[in-house]
mmCIF file of C-alpha atoms in Angstrom:
data_model
loop_
_atom_site.group_PDB
_atom_site.id
_atom_site.type_symbol
_atom_site.label_atom_id
_atom_site.label_comp_id
_atom_site.label_asym_id
_atom_site.label_seq_id
_atom_site.Cartn_x
_atom_site.Cartn_y
_atom_site.Cartn_z
ATOM 1 C CA GLY A 10 151.387 176.827 -63.835
ATOM 2 C CA HIS A 11 149.837 179.204 -60.614
ATOM 3 C CA ASN A 12 151.275 182.370 -59.573
ATOM 4 C CA ARG A 13 149.318 181.785 -56.309
ATOM 5 C CA PRO A 14 148.464 179.715 -53.842
ATOM 6 C CA ILE A 15 146.942 177.454 -54.792
ATOM 7 C CA VAL A 16 143.786 177.234 -51.888
ATOM 8 C CA ALA A 17 142.414 173.579 -53.027
ATOM 9 C CA ILE A 18 142.357 170.965 -55.087
ATOM 10 C CA ASP A 19 139.966 167.519 -55.653
ATOM 11 C CA SER A 20 139.319 164.829 -58.679
ATOM 12 C CA VAL A 21 137.324 164.790 -61.338
ATOM 13 C CA LEU A 22 136.126 163.121 -64.626
ATOM 14 C CA PHE A 23 138.587 165.316 -67.345
ATOM 15 C CA ASP A 24 137.184 162.995 -70.234
ATOM 16 C CA ARG A 25 137.324 159.201 -69.812
ATOM 17 C CA GLY A 26 140.349 159.648 -66.726
ATOM 18 C CA ASP A 27 140.712 161.004 -63.556
ATOM 19 C CA ALA A 28 142.764 164.515 -62.961
ATOM 20 C CA LEU A 29 143.578 166.887 -60.376
ATOM 21 C CA LEU A 30 141.733 170.270 -60.217
ATOM 22 C CA ALA A 31 143.552 173.042 -58.481
ATOM 23 C CA LEU A 32 142.082 176.122 -57.538
ATOM 24 C CA SER A 33 144.392 179.044 -56.357
ATOM 25 C CA SER A 34 143.607 182.112 -54.325
ATOM 26 C CA ASP A 35 142.606 184.572 -57.376
ATOM 27 C CA GLY A 36 140.188 182.320 -59.265
ATOM 28 C CA MET A 37 142.370 180.301 -61.763
ATOM 29 C CA LEU A 38 141.573 176.830 -62.191
ATOM 30 C CA SER A 39 143.161 173.957 -63.680
ATOM 31 C CA GLU A 40 143.570 170.531 -64.356
ATOM 32 C CA TRP A 41 146.395 168.074 -64.549
ATOM 33 C CA ASP A 42 146.772 164.917 -65.322
ATOM 34 C CA PRO A 43 147.945 162.915 -61.713
ATOM 35 C CA VAL A 44 149.972 160.431 -63.963
ATOM 36 C CA ASP A 45 153.048 162.554 -66.018
ATOM 37 C CA GLY A 46 151.418 165.704 -63.777
ATOM 38 C CA ARG A 47 150.835 167.934 -67.359
ATOM 39 C CA CYS A 48 148.486 169.826 -67.000
ATOM 40 C CA LEU A 49 145.564 169.797 -68.541
ATOM 41 C CA ILE A 50 143.796 172.816 -69.537
ATOM 42 C CA SER A 51 143.068 176.426 -67.178
ATOM 43 C CA THR A 52 141.802 179.529 -67.108
ATOM 44 C CA ASN A 53 143.647 183.017 -66.303
ATOM 45 C CA PRO A 54 142.986 184.540 -63.482
ATOM 46 C CA SER A 55 139.321 185.913 -63.388
ATOM 47 C CA ALA A 56 139.185 189.549 -62.320
ATOM 48 C CA PRO A 57 136.087 190.016 -60.608
ATOM 49 C CA LEU A 58 137.688 187.400 -57.954
ATOM 50 C CA GLY A 59 140.630 189.759 -56.648
ATOM 51 C CA GLY A 60 142.869 187.292 -54.560
ATOM 52 C CA ASP A 61 139.540 186.128 -52.672
ATOM 53 C CA ALA A 62 138.938 183.333 -54.198
ATOM 54 C CA THR A 63 138.551 180.555 -51.111
ATOM 55 C CA ALA A 64 136.314 177.195 -51.591
ATOM 56 C CA LEU A 65 135.986 174.657 -53.889
ATOM 57 C CA ALA A 66 133.656 171.461 -53.816
ATOM 58 C CA VAL A 67 133.463 168.681 -57.562
ATOM 59 C CA LEU A 68 129.650 168.043 -57.178
ATOM 60 C CA PRO A 69 128.188 164.486 -57.921
ATOM 61 C CA GLY A 70 128.921 162.241 -61.102
ATOM 62 C CA ARG A 71 132.587 164.439 -60.349
ATOM 63 C CA ARG A 72 131.987 166.622 -63.635
ATOM 64 C CA HIS A 73 131.034 169.685 -62.749
ATOM 65 C CA ALA A 74 132.594 171.457 -59.816
ATOM 66 C CA ALA A 75 131.668 174.730 -57.309
ATOM 67 C CA TYR A 76 133.686 177.305 -56.219
ATOM 68 C CA GLY A 77 133.750 180.630 -54.054
ATOM 69 C CA GLY A 78 135.361 182.822 -51.526
ATOM 70 C CA ARG A 79 134.998 186.600 -50.096
ATOM 71 C CA PHE A 80 133.127 187.861 -53.279
ATOM 72 C CA GLY A 81 129.284 186.771 -52.689
ATOM 73 C CA LEU A 82 129.013 184.002 -55.993
ATOM 74 C CA VAL A 83 129.535 180.559 -55.555
ATOM 75 C CA HIS A 84 129.661 179.162 -59.273
ATOM 76 C CA ILE A 85 129.603 176.002 -60.986
ATOM 77 C CA VAL A 86 131.501 175.273 -63.594
ATOM 78 C CA GLU A 87 132.053 172.104 -65.784
ATOM 79 C CA VAL A 88 135.196 170.064 -65.878
ATOM 80 C CA THR A 89 136.309 169.233 -69.524
ATOM 81 C CA GLY A 90 136.868 172.588 -70.992
ATOM 82 C CA LEU A 91 135.798 174.609 -67.020
ATOM 83 C CA THR A 92 133.384 177.019 -69.035
ATOM 84 C CA LEU A 93 130.881 178.091 -66.053
ATOM 85 C CA VAL A 94 127.940 176.641 -66.238
ATOM 86 C CA THR A 95 125.674 179.183 -63.831
ATOM 87 C CA SER A 96 126.195 181.096 -60.366
ATOM 88 C CA LEU A 97 124.439 180.667 -57.112
ATOM 89 C CA THR A 98 123.521 183.897 -55.579
ATOM 90 C CA GLY A 99 122.693 184.032 -52.272
ATOM 91 C CA ALA A 100 126.066 184.367 -49.940
ATOM 92 C CA ALA A 101 126.981 188.327 -50.258
ATOM 93 C CA ASP A 102 129.423 187.525 -47.540
ATOM 94 C CA GLY A 103 130.986 184.698 -49.058
ATOM 95 C CA CYS A 104 132.494 181.863 -48.458
ATOM 96 C CA LEU A 105 135.475 179.912 -46.607
ATOM 97 C CA ALA A 106 134.368 176.409 -47.037
ATOM 98 C CA LEU A 107 132.173 173.911 -49.675
ATOM 99 C CA CYS A 108 131.355 170.804 -49.751
ATOM 100 C CA ALA A 109 128.725 167.990 -52.202
ATOM 101 C CA ARG A 110 126.973 165.836 -50.875
ATOM 102 C CA SER A 111 124.076 163.588 -53.594
ATOM 103 C CA LEU A 112 120.239 162.947 -52.435
ATOM 104 C CA GLY A 113 120.328 159.547 -54.063
ATOM 105 C CA ALA A 114 122.014 157.051 -55.548
ATOM 106 C CA HIS A 115 118.921 158.052 -58.411
ATOM 107 C CA SER A 116 117.908 161.466 -57.770
ATOM 108 C CA MET A 117 118.670 164.441 -59.955
ATOM 109 C CA ASP A 118 119.310 166.960 -57.088
ATOM 110 C CA ALA A 119 122.057 167.358 -54.761
ATOM 111 C CA THR A 120 122.692 170.037 -52.187
ATOM 112 C CA LEU A 121 125.298 172.071 -51.758
ATOM 113 C CA ALA A 122 126.363 173.731 -48.475
ATOM 114 C CA SER A 123 128.809 176.807 -47.543
ATOM 115 C CA VAL A 124 130.026 178.728 -44.738
ATOM 116 C CA SER A 125 131.750 181.897 -44.650
ATOM 117 C CA ALA A 126 134.310 183.813 -43.100
ATOM 118 C CA GLY A 127 131.556 184.856 -40.647
ATOM 119 C CA GLY A 128 130.190 181.418 -39.779
ATOM 120 C CA ARG A 129 127.276 181.255 -40.821
ATOM 121 C CA LEU A 130 125.674 178.177 -42.763
ATOM 122 C CA ARG A 131 123.529 178.219 -46.301
ATOM 123 C CA VAL A 132 122.152 174.489 -48.282
ATOM 124 C CA TRP A 133 121.657 174.895 -51.572
ATOM 125 C CA THR A 134 119.308 172.342 -53.182
ATOM 126 C CA ILE A 135 120.399 172.288 -57.100
ATOM 127 C CA CYS A 136 118.697 170.123 -59.547
ATOM 128 C CA ARG A 137 121.322 168.716 -62.397
ATOM 129 C CA GLN A 138 119.401 169.074 -66.170
ATOM 130 C CA SER A 139 120.469 167.303 -68.542
ATOM 131 C CA SER A 140 120.178 169.564 -72.732
ATOM 132 C CA SER A 141 118.638 167.506 -75.242
ATOM 133 C CA SER A 142 122.461 166.831 -76.894
ATOM 134 C CA GLY A 143 123.919 166.258 -72.992
ATOM 135 C CA SER A 144 124.758 162.751 -72.151
ATOM 136 C CA SER A 145 123.496 160.954 -69.503
ATOM 137 C CA SER A 146 127.235 161.060 -67.847
ATOM 138 C CA GLY A 147 126.265 164.302 -66.799
ATOM 139 C CA GLY A 148 129.297 165.880 -68.162
ATOM 140 C CA GLU A 149 129.432 168.860 -71.267
ATOM 141 C CA GLY A 150 125.390 169.582 -72.327
ATOM 142 C CA THR A 151 124.715 169.796 -68.225
ATOM 143 C CA THR A 152 122.968 172.551 -66.206
ATOM 144 C CA TRP A 153 122.845 173.452 -62.470
ATOM 145 C CA ARG A 154 119.568 174.869 -61.563
ATOM 146 C CA ALA A 155 118.976 176.157 -58.036
ATOM 147 C CA VAL A 156 115.825 175.970 -56.497
ATOM 148 C CA GLU A 157 116.602 176.724 -52.713
ATOM 149 C CA LEU A 158 119.240 178.380 -50.445
ATOM 150 C CA ARG A 159 118.260 177.832 -46.577
ATOM 151 C CA ASP A 160 119.826 179.912 -44.814
ATOM 152 C CA LEU A 161 121.062 178.099 -40.931
ATOM 153 C CA GLY A 162 122.585 180.784 -39.088
ATOM 154 C CA VAL A 163 125.228 180.915 -37.576
ATOM 155 C CA VAL A 164 127.529 177.934 -36.403
ATOM 156 C CA GLY A 165 129.694 177.763 -33.606
ATOM 157 C CA ALA A 166 129.155 179.336 -30.319
ATOM 158 C CA ASP A 167 132.812 181.239 -30.167
ATOM 159 C CA SER A 168 131.771 184.656 -32.029
ATOM 160 C CA GLU A 169 135.876 186.053 -31.916
ATOM 161 C CA GLY A 170 136.921 182.131 -33.195
ATOM 162 C CA THR A 171 135.701 183.298 -36.784
ATOM 163 C CA ARG A 172 138.158 186.619 -36.824
ATOM 164 C CA GLY A 173 140.550 183.732 -36.982
ATOM 165 C CA ALA A 174 139.307 182.701 -40.525
ATOM 166 C CA GLY A 175 142.899 182.709 -42.448
ATOM 167 C CA SER A 176 143.857 179.996 -40.453
ATOM 168 C CA GLU A 177 143.917 175.721 -41.862
ATOM 169 C CA GLY A 178 141.984 175.750 -38.102
ATOM 170 C CA THR A 179 139.027 177.016 -38.859
ATOM 171 C CA ARG A 180 138.723 176.288 -42.550
ATOM 172 C CA GLY A 181 138.841 172.448 -41.097
ATOM 173 C CA ALA A 182 135.673 173.915 -39.066
ATOM 174 C CA ALA A 183 134.047 175.496 -41.805
ATOM 175 C CA SER A 184 135.150 172.745 -44.157
ATOM 176 C CA GLU A 185 133.638 169.928 -40.609
ATOM 177 C CA ALA A 186 130.462 171.893 -40.913
ATOM 178 C CA ALA A 187 129.371 172.353 -44.801
ATOM 179 C CA GLY A 188 129.738 168.266 -43.783
ATOM 180 C CA ALA A 189 127.154 168.486 -40.903
ATOM 181 C CA ALA A 190 124.519 170.293 -43.544
ATOM 182 C CA MET A 191 124.313 168.045 -45.559
ATOM 183 C CA LEU A 192 122.589 165.277 -43.516
ATOM 184 C CA ALA A 193 119.798 168.624 -42.476
ATOM 185 C CA PRO A 194 116.605 167.952 -42.915
ATOM 186 C CA SER A 195 115.277 169.863 -45.756
ATOM 187 C CA SER A 196 112.813 171.581 -43.850
ATOM 188 C CA ALA A 197 112.487 174.881 -43.354
ATOM 189 C CA SER A 198 111.264 174.629 -40.785
ATOM 190 C CA ALA A 199 114.262 173.477 -38.938
ATOM 191 C CA SER A 200 115.832 176.457 -37.454
ATOM 192 C CA GLY A 201 116.957 178.082 -41.408
ATOM 193 C CA THR A 202 114.119 179.711 -43.340
ATOM 194 C CA ALA A 203 113.780 178.592 -47.398
ATOM 195 C CA ALA A 204 113.482 180.981 -49.492
ATOM 196 C CA THR A 205 114.091 180.574 -53.758
ATOM 197 C CA ILE A 206 116.894 182.419 -54.713
ATOM 198 C CA GLY A 207 118.111 183.512 -58.355
ATOM 199 C CA VAL A 208 120.691 182.148 -60.469
ATOM 200 C CA ALA A 209 122.947 185.144 -62.199
ATOM 201 C CA ALA A 210 124.604 183.184 -65.367
ATOM 202 C CA GLY A 211 126.441 184.861 -68.417
ATOM 203 C CA SER A 212 127.892 187.172 -65.565
ATOM 204 C CA GLU A 213 130.782 188.872 -66.419
ATOM 205 C CA LEU A 214 133.121 186.170 -65.278
ATOM 206 C CA ALA A 215 131.765 183.798 -68.260
ATOM 207 C CA ARG A 216 133.363 186.752 -70.311
ATOM 208 C CA GLY A 217 136.284 187.409 -68.734
ATOM 209 C CA ALA A 218 137.627 184.570 -68.282
ATOM 210 C CA GLY A 219 139.572 183.447 -71.244
ATOM 211 C CA LEU A 220 140.870 179.885 -71.609
ATOM 212 C CA LYS A 221 143.972 178.839 -72.518
ATOM 213 C CA GLY A 222 145.549 175.161 -72.741
#
């Protein structure tokens, strides 16, 4: 189990059935059978994350998940093995909440929005790519590539309100803002700036987060 508080939980597809994916503040991920309560798989706490993990979002298809915190990267993992697929850069001040949305029923693209503790709203456009060995279901063998990052500025008029970032109210407001960003126009002229971003794959996290069953 987790030794630190669980900060987020969501439903994913594990093999052929549902599972609950949990994230604790030390960056540990675990998946649980919702029927009998068994732990299906878990990672070791991620040393590079310290105690700063705060947010989790399941990507379209429910076979990948993104998680982040106050450490400047958003990591995408494949849920069956909890293996790191890629890490998104561009959020140096971290994130308090994440929200993901497909760009359409037949689209291979999705949007992933984050809100920092200071209220800054960012939206990545990410593209799902299947390798030659990957299945059409979008599970193992599938990767995600970031193609655009839009910085939509600071949300909320009350700057004092952003300072209590640890409160559930602030976290809820951040989640609502991230969700609202899913409806934002994709053009760079709509109050945000578009920029091509780098993707940090194969990071120290990938080498340091050993698995345990």
